[in-house]
């Protein structure tokens, strides 16, 4: 074999088989499968959000294989260990730019490295949705929180509210009653979207008071949240609620900023894939997990989706 | 090298009376984002050792300090200069973002 040009010294410049972007259940499952297929995946996990959404949860009770339940961060540590066991290279860095057209996909990171691969698996997940009310940024971290497991501790014997009606809102509200003396659960409809078991647990908790048909209209406080104005979604009337903390759990939006303009997105901003596969409109680019899923968004469905992406990438590599 | 652990007893000497700017990382074991930002802070501490000192306060053990400095969300990174809080950053952020937000103290 003849070697052309300068030898490539660094791993960084080697053309890889597969790069996986994201480190939740989808990304790590894709890594486990592609690693076992001998494809030596590089998984770019992010610097401060590695492990994804489950890193901010406590007990996960519905992941099959864990009859006693498992802590979210432990589950993700297991995923990572299993992926690394088969040769996955995990990088704690943030992807800042991708170029996906063509046979060689290029991925650039926040620490200034460039990686190239024949295939890319997008498993970027979803990000917390903001309330979209004035002063939200300013009061974030000063009474407005997106992480009950991180911040609940600081609200011992205080009055707080959780906004939302899904499973995460129920879990946060229940978790926060360990600390807070009172938890209002503010929801803009008259019933919860959460699973029955989670909703019933919240409704039965004596520290939780549900405020139906209301949304947060304004935040109050200087340098620190002191309360909110609620707006009734039925009749438009407003009321004030004094609070020490407000935990936002109103859902997630797919993280697609990285690939917008390159990969086709649905009208709801999810990455579009072909049927039951993980194939995007770009050959060699696959997507899986919450970033393609408007409906289910469970750890187990994301993991399954990651498996699909790994098998699709493997087939693609066999054919190219 | 990981950051020095500061307690209520040593806070005045280690932080308030320090001649250099001191970044205090308020953290806890059970906070995932805190564990993720810790190695990044260690890197910044090593690279800018002559400019800034980085120390940790475990909020589980030092609840009084956390309350005194109004911590309600962690990781909370507070920069002290001349005994006063001069900069407050909340949440785990990538290295480049932190270096940028701390640029007043690193250059």
Short mmCIF file of C-alpha atoms in Angstrom, two decimals:
data_model
loop_
_atom_site.label_atom_id
_atom_site.label_comp_id
_atom_site.label_asym_id
_atom_site.label_seq_id
_atom_site.Cartn_x
_atom_site.Cartn_y
_atom_site.Cartn_z
CA UNK A 1 0.00 0.00 0.00
CA UNK A 2 1.27 3.43 -0.90
CA UNK A 3 0.93 6.22 1.58
CA UNK A 4 0.01 9.56 0.11
CA UNK A 5 0.87 12.90 1.67
CA UNK A 6 1.84 13.51 5.25
CA UNK A 7 1.26 10.72 7.73
CA UNK A 8 -1.65 11.32 10.03
CA UNK A 9 -0.29 11.44 13.54
CA UNK A 10 -3.30 12.22 15.59
CA UNK A 11 -6.37 10.15 16.23
CA UNK A 12 -8.26 13.38 15.74
CA UNK A 13 -7.59 13.24 12.02
CA UNK A 14 -8.33 9.59 11.45
CA UNK A 15 -11.42 8.90 9.35
CA UNK A 16 -13.74 7.07 11.69
CA UNK A 17 -16.58 4.73 10.93
CA UNK A 18 -19.07 6.41 13.22
CA UNK A 19 -19.41 9.46 15.44
CA UNK A 20 -22.30 9.59 17.88
CA UNK A 21 -23.41 13.00 19.15
CA UNK A 22 -25.21 12.77 22.48
CA UNK A 23 -24.91 10.68 25.62
CA UNK A 24 -28.40 9.83 26.80
CA UNK A 25 -29.92 6.35 26.50
CA UNK A 26 -30.14 6.71 22.69
CA UNK A 27 -26.52 7.76 22.20
CA UNK A 28 -25.09 5.13 24.55
CA UNK A 29 -27.22 2.33 23.11
CA UNK A 30 -26.06 3.30 19.62
CA UNK A 31 -22.51 3.18 21.03
CA UNK A 32 -22.94 -0.26 22.60
CA UNK A 33 -24.27 -1.71 19.34
CA UNK A 34 -21.76 -0.07 17.00
CA UNK A 35 -18.90 -0.89 19.38
CA UNK A 36 -19.92 -4.55 19.51
CA UNK A 37 -20.02 -4.47 15.70
CA UNK A 38 -16.34 -3.50 15.80
CA UNK A 39 -16.90 0.04 14.53
CA UNK A 40 -14.95 1.76 17.36
CA UNK A 41 -17.44 4.62 17.77
CA UNK A 42 -16.48 8.04 19.05
CA UNK A 43 -19.25 9.31 21.31
CA UNK A 44 -19.16 13.04 21.93
CA UNK A 45 -20.97 13.34 25.23
CA UNK A 46 -20.93 17.11 25.95
CA UNK A 47 -18.82 18.70 28.67
CA UNK A 48 -21.39 19.55 31.31
CA UNK A 49 -24.50 17.71 30.20
CA UNK A 50 -23.00 14.27 29.66
CA UNK A 51 -25.52 11.56 30.47
CA UNK A 52 -28.42 13.72 29.38
CA UNK A 53 -31.75 14.26 31.08
CA UNK A 54 -31.54 11.23 33.36
CA UNK A 55 -28.61 12.85 35.20
CA UNK A 56 -31.14 15.20 36.76
CA UNK A 57 -33.62 12.58 37.87
CA UNK A 58 -33.65 10.51 41.01
CA UNK A 59 -35.27 7.10 41.08
CA UNK A 60 -36.14 5.55 37.71
CA UNK A 61 -38.80 2.91 38.35
CA UNK A 62 -39.81 1.94 34.83
CA UNK A 63 -36.56 0.92 33.16
CA UNK A 64 -36.85 -2.84 32.58
CA UNK A 65 -34.29 -4.99 34.33
CA UNK A 66 -34.21 -2.93 37.53
CA UNK A 67 -37.02 -4.29 39.71
CA UNK A 68 -35.83 -2.23 42.69
CA UNK A 69 -35.55 0.93 40.59
CA UNK A 70 -32.30 2.66 39.75
CA UNK A 71 -31.00 6.20 40.24
CA UNK A 72 -30.87 8.11 36.94
CA UNK A 73 -27.14 8.97 37.24
CA UNK A 74 -26.27 5.34 38.14
CA UNK A 75 -28.19 4.08 35.14
CA UNK A 76 -26.26 6.45 32.88
CA UNK A 77 -22.95 5.41 34.45
CA UNK A 78 -23.89 1.81 33.61
CA UNK A 79 -24.69 2.76 30.02
CA UNK A 80 -21.32 4.45 29.69
CA UNK A 81 -19.42 1.56 31.27
CA UNK A 82 -21.10 -0.92 28.93
CA UNK A 83 -20.32 1.24 25.88
CA UNK A 84 -16.69 1.70 26.90
CA UNK A 85 -16.28 -2.00 27.63
CA UNK A 86 -16.69 -2.72 23.91
CA UNK A 87 -14.34 0.03 22.78
CA UNK A 88 -16.41 3.20 22.59
CA UNK A 89 -14.30 6.33 22.95
CA UNK A 90 -16.21 8.83 25.09
CA UNK A 91 -15.28 12.48 24.71
CA UNK A 92 -16.41 15.11 27.23
CA UNK A 93 -16.65 17.95 24.78
CA UNK A 94 -19.42 19.90 23.04
CA UNK A 95 -20.11 19.71 19.33
CA UNK A 96 -20.31 23.24 18.00
CA UNK A 97 -20.45 22.66 14.24
CA UNK A 98 -21.16 19.82 11.86
CA UNK A 99 -20.85 19.44 8.13
CA UNK A 100 -22.90 16.40 7.14
CA UNK A 101 -23.15 16.48 3.35
CA UNK A 102 -20.76 14.28 1.38
CA UNK A 103 -19.10 10.98 2.18
CA UNK A 104 -16.92 12.41 4.93
CA UNK A 105 -18.84 14.04 7.77
CA UNK A 106 -16.97 16.70 9.76
CA UNK A 107 -17.64 17.43 13.43
CA UNK A 108 -16.04 20.34 15.32
CA UNK A 109 -15.98 20.71 19.07
CA UNK A 110 -15.87 23.49 21.65
CA UNK A 111 -12.31 22.59 22.64
CA UNK A 112 -11.24 23.16 19.05
CA UNK A 113 -10.89 19.60 17.77
CA UNK A 114 -12.13 18.35 14.40
CA UNK A 115 -13.27 14.77 13.82
CA UNK A 116 -14.24 13.02 10.62
CA UNK A 117 -16.39 9.98 10.05
CA UNK A 118 -18.27 8.07 7.38
CA UNK A 119 -21.45 8.12 9.45
CA UNK A 120 -22.91 10.33 12.15
CA UNK A 121 -25.61 9.34 14.61
CA UNK A 122 -27.48 12.32 16.03
CA UNK A 123 -28.76 11.67 19.56
CA UNK A 124 -28.87 15.22 20.85
CA UNK A 125 -32.09 14.79 22.82
CA UNK A 126 -34.25 17.61 24.04
CA UNK A 127 -33.75 20.71 26.16
CA UNK A 128 -35.95 22.12 28.89
CA UNK A 129 -38.65 24.40 27.59
CA UNK A 130 -38.71 27.85 29.13
CA UNK A 131 -41.83 29.58 30.40
CA UNK A 132 -41.29 32.52 28.09
CA UNK A 133 -42.16 35.16 30.68
CA UNK A 134 -40.22 38.37 31.35
CA UNK A 135 -37.20 38.18 33.72
CA UNK A 136 -36.99 34.40 33.49
CA UNK A 137 -33.26 34.45 32.64
CA UNK A 138 -32.46 37.01 35.31
CA UNK A 139 -34.14 34.95 38.07
CA UNK A 140 -32.87 31.57 36.85
CA UNK A 141 -30.72 30.19 39.63
CA UNK A 142 -32.20 32.77 41.98
CA UNK A 143 -35.44 31.02 42.80
CA UNK A 144 -36.37 29.85 39.30
CA UNK A 145 -35.01 26.35 38.77
CA UNK A 146 -34.91 23.62 36.14
CA UNK A 147 -33.37 20.98 38.36
CA UNK A 148 -35.32 19.77 41.39
CA UNK A 149 -32.66 17.25 42.37
CA UNK A 150 -29.99 19.97 42.40
CA UNK A 151 -31.90 22.74 44.07
CA UNK A 152 -34.64 21.17 46.20
CA UNK A 153 -32.23 21.07 49.15
CA UNK A 154 -32.26 24.86 49.42
CA UNK A 155 -36.02 25.04 49.94
CA UNK A 156 -36.33 23.28 53.26
CA UNK A 157 -39.55 24.42 54.97
CA UNK A 158 -40.22 26.90 52.18
CA UNK A 159 -43.16 27.40 49.85
CA UNK A 160 -42.54 26.55 46.23
CA UNK A 161 -44.41 25.80 43.03
CA UNK A 162 -43.86 23.34 40.21
CA UNK A 163 -45.22 24.23 36.79
CA UNK A 164 -46.30 21.46 34.46
CA UNK A 165 -48.61 18.48 34.08
CA UNK A 166 -46.44 15.65 32.79
CA UNK A 167 -44.44 12.91 34.49
CA UNK A 168 -41.46 15.15 35.19
CA UNK A 169 -43.66 17.74 36.90
CA UNK A 170 -45.21 15.00 39.08
CA UNK A 171 -41.82 13.54 39.93
CA UNK A 172 -40.39 16.94 40.81
CA UNK A 173 -43.40 17.92 42.92
CA UNK A 174 -43.25 14.66 44.87
CA UNK A 175 -39.48 14.86 45.28
CA UNK A 176 -39.66 18.47 46.45
CA UNK A 177 -42.09 17.63 49.27
CA UNK A 178 -39.08 16.04 51.01
CA UNK A 179 -37.84 19.57 51.57
CA UNK A 180 -40.57 22.14 51.06
CA UNK A 181 -43.42 22.67 53.51
CA UNK A 182 -45.82 23.39 50.65
CA UNK A 183 -45.70 22.62 46.94
CA UNK A 184 -48.18 24.18 44.54
CA UNK A 185 -48.51 22.27 41.30
CA UNK A 186 -49.56 24.76 38.66
CA UNK A 187 -51.02 23.37 35.47
CA UNK A 188 -52.71 25.18 32.62
CA UNK A 189 -55.33 22.48 32.00
CA UNK A 190 -57.89 20.71 34.18
CA UNK A 191 -56.23 17.30 34.01
CA UNK A 192 -52.67 15.94 33.95
CA UNK A 193 -50.92 14.41 30.97
CA UNK A 194 -48.76 12.39 33.38
CA UNK A 195 -49.05 8.64 33.76
CA UNK A 196 -51.74 7.52 36.18
CA UNK A 197 -49.36 6.23 38.85
CA UNK A 198 -47.36 9.47 38.90
CA UNK A 199 -50.45 11.70 38.90
CA UNK A 200 -52.13 9.72 41.68
CA UNK A 201 -49.02 9.93 43.81
CA UNK A 202 -48.97 13.71 43.45
CA UNK A 203 -52.71 14.10 44.09
CA UNK A 204 -52.45 11.96 47.23
CA UNK A 205 -49.51 13.92 48.66
CA UNK A 206 -50.79 16.15 51.50
CA UNK A 207 -48.07 18.77 50.88
CA UNK A 208 -49.08 19.23 47.24
CA UNK A 209 -51.89 21.56 46.24
CA UNK A 210 -52.87 21.54 42.58
CA UNK A 211 -53.73 24.86 40.94
CA UNK A 212 -55.67 23.82 37.84
CA UNK A 213 -56.20 25.96 34.75
CA UNK A 214 -53.47 28.45 35.58
CA UNK A 215 -50.22 29.55 34.00
CA UNK A 216 -47.37 31.74 35.20
CA UNK A 217 -47.76 35.23 33.75
CA UNK A 218 -45.17 37.22 35.72
CA UNK A 219 -42.24 36.66 38.05
CA UNK A 220 -41.66 38.92 41.05
CA UNK A 221 -38.62 39.69 43.16
CA UNK A 222 -35.38 41.67 43.03
CA UNK A 223 -32.32 39.48 42.79
CA UNK A 224 -34.36 36.62 44.18
CA UNK A 225 -37.80 35.26 43.37
CA UNK A 226 -40.50 36.25 45.87
CA UNK A 227 -43.64 35.26 44.00
CA UNK A 228 -45.52 34.98 40.73
CA UNK A 229 -48.65 36.26 39.09
CA UNK A 230 -50.83 33.45 37.80
CA UNK A 231 -53.28 33.83 34.96
CA UNK A 232 -56.38 31.66 34.78
CA UNK A 233 -56.44 29.99 31.36
CA UNK A 234 -60.24 29.77 31.35
CA UNK A 235 -61.41 33.22 32.37
CA UNK A 236 -58.19 35.25 32.17
CA UNK A 237 -58.31 36.46 35.78
CA UNK A 238 -54.99 36.91 37.57
CA UNK A 239 -53.89 36.17 41.10
CA UNK A 240 -50.68 36.51 43.08
CA UNK A 241 -48.88 33.67 44.76
CA UNK A 242 -46.00 34.24 47.21
CA UNK A 243 -43.21 31.74 46.59
CA UNK A 244 -39.59 31.10 47.52
CA UNK A 245 -38.96 28.88 44.53
CA UNK A 246 -40.44 28.00 41.16
CA UNK A 247 -39.53 24.75 39.39
CA UNK A 248 -40.28 24.62 35.69
CA UNK A 249 -41.19 21.26 34.14
CA UNK A 250 -43.35 22.13 31.16
CA UNK A 251 -41.70 19.83 28.68
CA UNK A 252 -38.78 19.73 26.30
CA UNK A 253 -37.90 20.85 22.83
CA UNK A 254 -35.74 18.81 20.46
CA UNK A 255 -32.16 20.07 20.22
CA UNK A 256 -31.73 20.68 16.53
CA UNK A 257 -29.79 23.96 16.34
CA UNK A 258 -26.64 22.08 15.37
CA UNK A 259 -28.18 20.53 12.27
CA UNK A 260 -30.82 23.06 11.26
CA UNK A 261 -30.46 23.85 7.56
CA UNK A 262 -28.67 20.55 6.87
CA UNK A 263 -31.03 17.84 8.06
CA UNK A 264 -34.74 17.96 7.30
CA UNK A 265 -36.91 18.83 10.30
CA UNK A 266 -40.60 18.20 10.89
CA UNK A 267 -43.07 21.04 11.35
CA UNK A 268 -42.66 20.54 15.11
CA UNK A 269 -38.86 20.84 14.79
CA UNK A 270 -37.98 17.19 15.31
CA UNK A 271 -35.40 15.59 13.02
CA UNK A 272 -37.30 13.80 10.28
CA UNK A 273 -36.48 10.13 9.77
CA UNK A 274 -37.64 7.71 7.14
CA UNK A 275 -40.48 5.56 8.49
CA UNK A 276 -39.45 3.26 11.31
CA UNK A 277 -35.78 3.70 10.47
CA UNK A 278 -33.31 6.29 11.77
CA UNK A 279 -32.38 7.53 8.29
CA UNK A 280 -32.39 11.30 7.78
CA UNK A 281 -32.48 12.92 4.35
CA UNK A 282 -28.66 12.83 4.25
CA UNK A 283 -27.04 9.48 3.41
CA UNK A 284 -24.86 8.30 6.30
CA UNK A 285 -26.60 10.53 8.85
CA UNK A 286 -28.92 8.85 11.32
CA UNK A 287 -30.97 10.21 14.20
CA UNK A 288 -32.46 8.61 17.29
CA UNK A 289 -33.93 9.27 20.71
CA UNK A 290 -35.87 12.29 21.89
CA UNK A 291 -34.64 14.45 19.01
CA UNK A 292 -36.82 12.44 16.59
CA UNK A 293 -39.64 11.53 18.97
CA UNK A 294 -42.64 13.82 19.44
CA UNK A 295 -44.71 11.24 21.31
CA UNK A 296 -43.07 8.72 23.63
CA UNK A 297 -39.77 10.11 24.95
CA UNK A 298 -38.97 7.47 27.52
CA UNK A 299 -35.50 6.20 28.43
CA UNK A 300 -36.42 2.81 27.03
CA UNK A 301 -37.86 4.12 23.75
CA UNK A 302 -34.78 6.29 23.30
CA UNK A 303 -32.56 3.28 23.92
CA UNK A 304 -34.49 1.22 21.37
CA UNK A 305 -34.20 4.05 18.90
CA UNK A 306 -30.43 4.18 19.47
CA UNK A 307 -30.24 0.49 18.64
CA UNK A 308 -32.11 1.12 15.36
CA UNK A 309 -29.66 3.90 14.45
CA UNK A 310 -26.66 1.68 15.18
CA UNK A 311 -28.01 -1.11 12.96
CA UNK A 312 -28.86 1.36 10.18
CA UNK A 313 -25.36 2.85 10.35
CA UNK A 314 -23.84 -0.62 10.27
CA UNK A 315 -25.85 -1.55 7.16
CA UNK A 316 -24.91 1.70 5.49
CA UNK A 317 -21.21 1.06 6.17
CA UNK A 318 -21.48 -2.46 4.78
CA UNK A 319 -22.91 -1.04 1.55
CA UNK A 320 -20.40 1.78 1.14
CA UNK B 1 -5.26 18.56 41.28
CA UNK B 2 -8.69 19.07 42.70
CA UNK B 3 -9.79 22.26 44.40
CA UNK B 4 -9.29 22.90 48.09
CA UNK B 5 -12.26 22.29 50.33
CA UNK B 6 -13.24 25.35 52.35
CA UNK B 7 -15.32 25.27 55.54
CA UNK B 8 -17.07 27.88 57.64
CA UNK B 9 -14.01 27.94 59.89
CA UNK B 10 -11.53 28.57 57.08
CA UNK B 11 -13.72 30.76 54.87
CA UNK B 12 -12.41 34.08 56.15
CA UNK B 13 -8.75 33.17 55.73
CA UNK B 14 -9.11 31.21 52.49
CA UNK B 15 -11.60 33.41 50.71
CA UNK B 16 -12.40 36.76 52.30
CA UNK B 17 -8.82 37.73 53.16
CA UNK B 18 -7.23 36.27 50.06
CA UNK B 19 -5.19 38.74 47.98
CA UNK B 20 -6.18 37.00 44.78
CA UNK B 21 -9.70 36.70 43.37
CA UNK B 22 -11.21 33.46 44.64
CA UNK B 23 -13.87 31.49 42.82
CA UNK B 24 -15.97 29.55 45.30
CA UNK B 25 -17.73 26.51 43.84
CA UNK B 26 -20.80 25.75 45.98
CA UNK B 27 -21.57 22.10 45.29
CA UNK B 28 -22.95 18.81 46.64
CA UNK B 29 -22.43 15.10 46.04
CA UNK B 30 -26.00 14.61 44.87
CA UNK B 31 -25.84 17.34 42.23
CA UNK B 32 -25.01 15.83 38.82
CA UNK B 33 -24.16 19.11 37.07
CA UNK B 34 -21.79 19.95 39.98
CA UNK B 35 -19.81 16.80 39.36
CA UNK B 36 -19.69 17.57 35.65
CA UNK B 37 -18.36 21.09 36.04
CA UNK B 38 -15.75 20.14 38.69
CA UNK B 39 -13.08 18.85 36.26
CA UNK B 40 -13.52 21.96 34.11
CA UNK B 41 -12.91 24.16 37.15
CA UNK B 42 -9.81 22.11 37.96
CA UNK B 43 -8.49 22.81 34.46
CA UNK B 44 -9.19 26.53 34.76
CA UNK B 45 -7.50 26.57 38.19
CA UNK B 46 -4.40 24.92 36.73
CA UNK B 47 -4.22 27.12 33.64
CA UNK B 48 -4.81 30.41 35.46
CA UNK B 49 -3.10 29.56 38.76
CA UNK B 50 -1.41 32.97 38.96
CA UNK B 51 -4.69 34.85 38.38
CA UNK B 52 -7.38 33.14 40.39
CA UNK B 53 -7.80 30.61 43.15
CA UNK B 54 -10.61 28.07 42.96
CA UNK B 55 -12.02 26.45 46.10
CA UNK B 56 -15.06 24.33 46.93
CA UNK B 57 -17.77 24.62 49.56
CA UNK B 58 -19.83 21.50 50.19
CA UNK B 59 -23.32 22.88 50.88
CA UNK B 60 -24.35 19.73 52.74
CA UNK B 61 -21.67 20.33 55.34
CA UNK B 62 -21.69 24.12 55.25
CA UNK B 63 -25.37 25.04 55.14
CA UNK B 64 -24.71 28.27 57.03
CA UNK B 65 -22.31 29.53 54.34
CA UNK B 66 -24.71 28.54 51.58
CA UNK B 67 -27.52 30.42 53.29
CA UNK B 68 -25.34 33.44 54.03
CA UNK B 69 -24.47 33.80 50.35
CA UNK B 70 -28.03 33.21 49.20
CA UNK B 71 -27.37 29.96 47.36
CA UNK B 72 -30.61 28.43 46.04
CA UNK B 73 -29.25 26.68 42.96
CA UNK B 74 -26.07 24.70 42.40
CA UNK B 75 -23.50 24.57 41.02
CA UNK B 76 -23.13 28.21 42.06
CA UNK B 77 -19.81 29.82 41.24
CA UNK B 78 -19.15 33.03 43.13
CA UNK B 79 -16.04 35.12 42.65
CA UNK B 80 -14.85 36.96 45.76
CA UNK B 81 -12.52 39.92 45.58
CA UNK B 82 -11.58 41.94 48.66
CA UNK B 83 -14.11 39.99 50.71
CA UNK B 84 -17.04 40.81 48.42
CA UNK B 85 -18.94 38.79 45.85
CA UNK B 86 -18.10 40.45 42.54
CA UNK B 87 -19.43 37.85 40.12
CA UNK B 88 -22.01 35.11 40.34
CA UNK B 89 -22.49 32.30 37.84
CA UNK B 90 -25.19 29.65 38.26
CA UNK B 91 -25.25 26.30 36.50
CA UNK B 92 -22.70 24.05 34.83
CA UNK B 93 -21.30 25.54 31.63
CA UNK B 94 -18.72 24.44 29.07
CA UNK B 95 -15.15 25.56 29.62
CA UNK B 96 -15.05 28.19 26.87
CA UNK B 97 -18.21 29.81 28.24
CA UNK B 98 -16.83 29.89 31.80
CA UNK B 99 -13.48 31.28 30.71
CA UNK B 100 -15.33 33.99 28.83
CA UNK B 101 -17.59 34.84 31.78
CA UNK B 102 -14.56 34.96 34.07
CA UNK B 103 -12.43 36.97 31.64
CA UNK B 104 -12.26 39.99 33.97
CA UNK B 105 -10.37 37.86 36.48
CA UNK B 106 -8.26 35.70 34.18
CA UNK B 107 -6.59 38.35 32.05
#
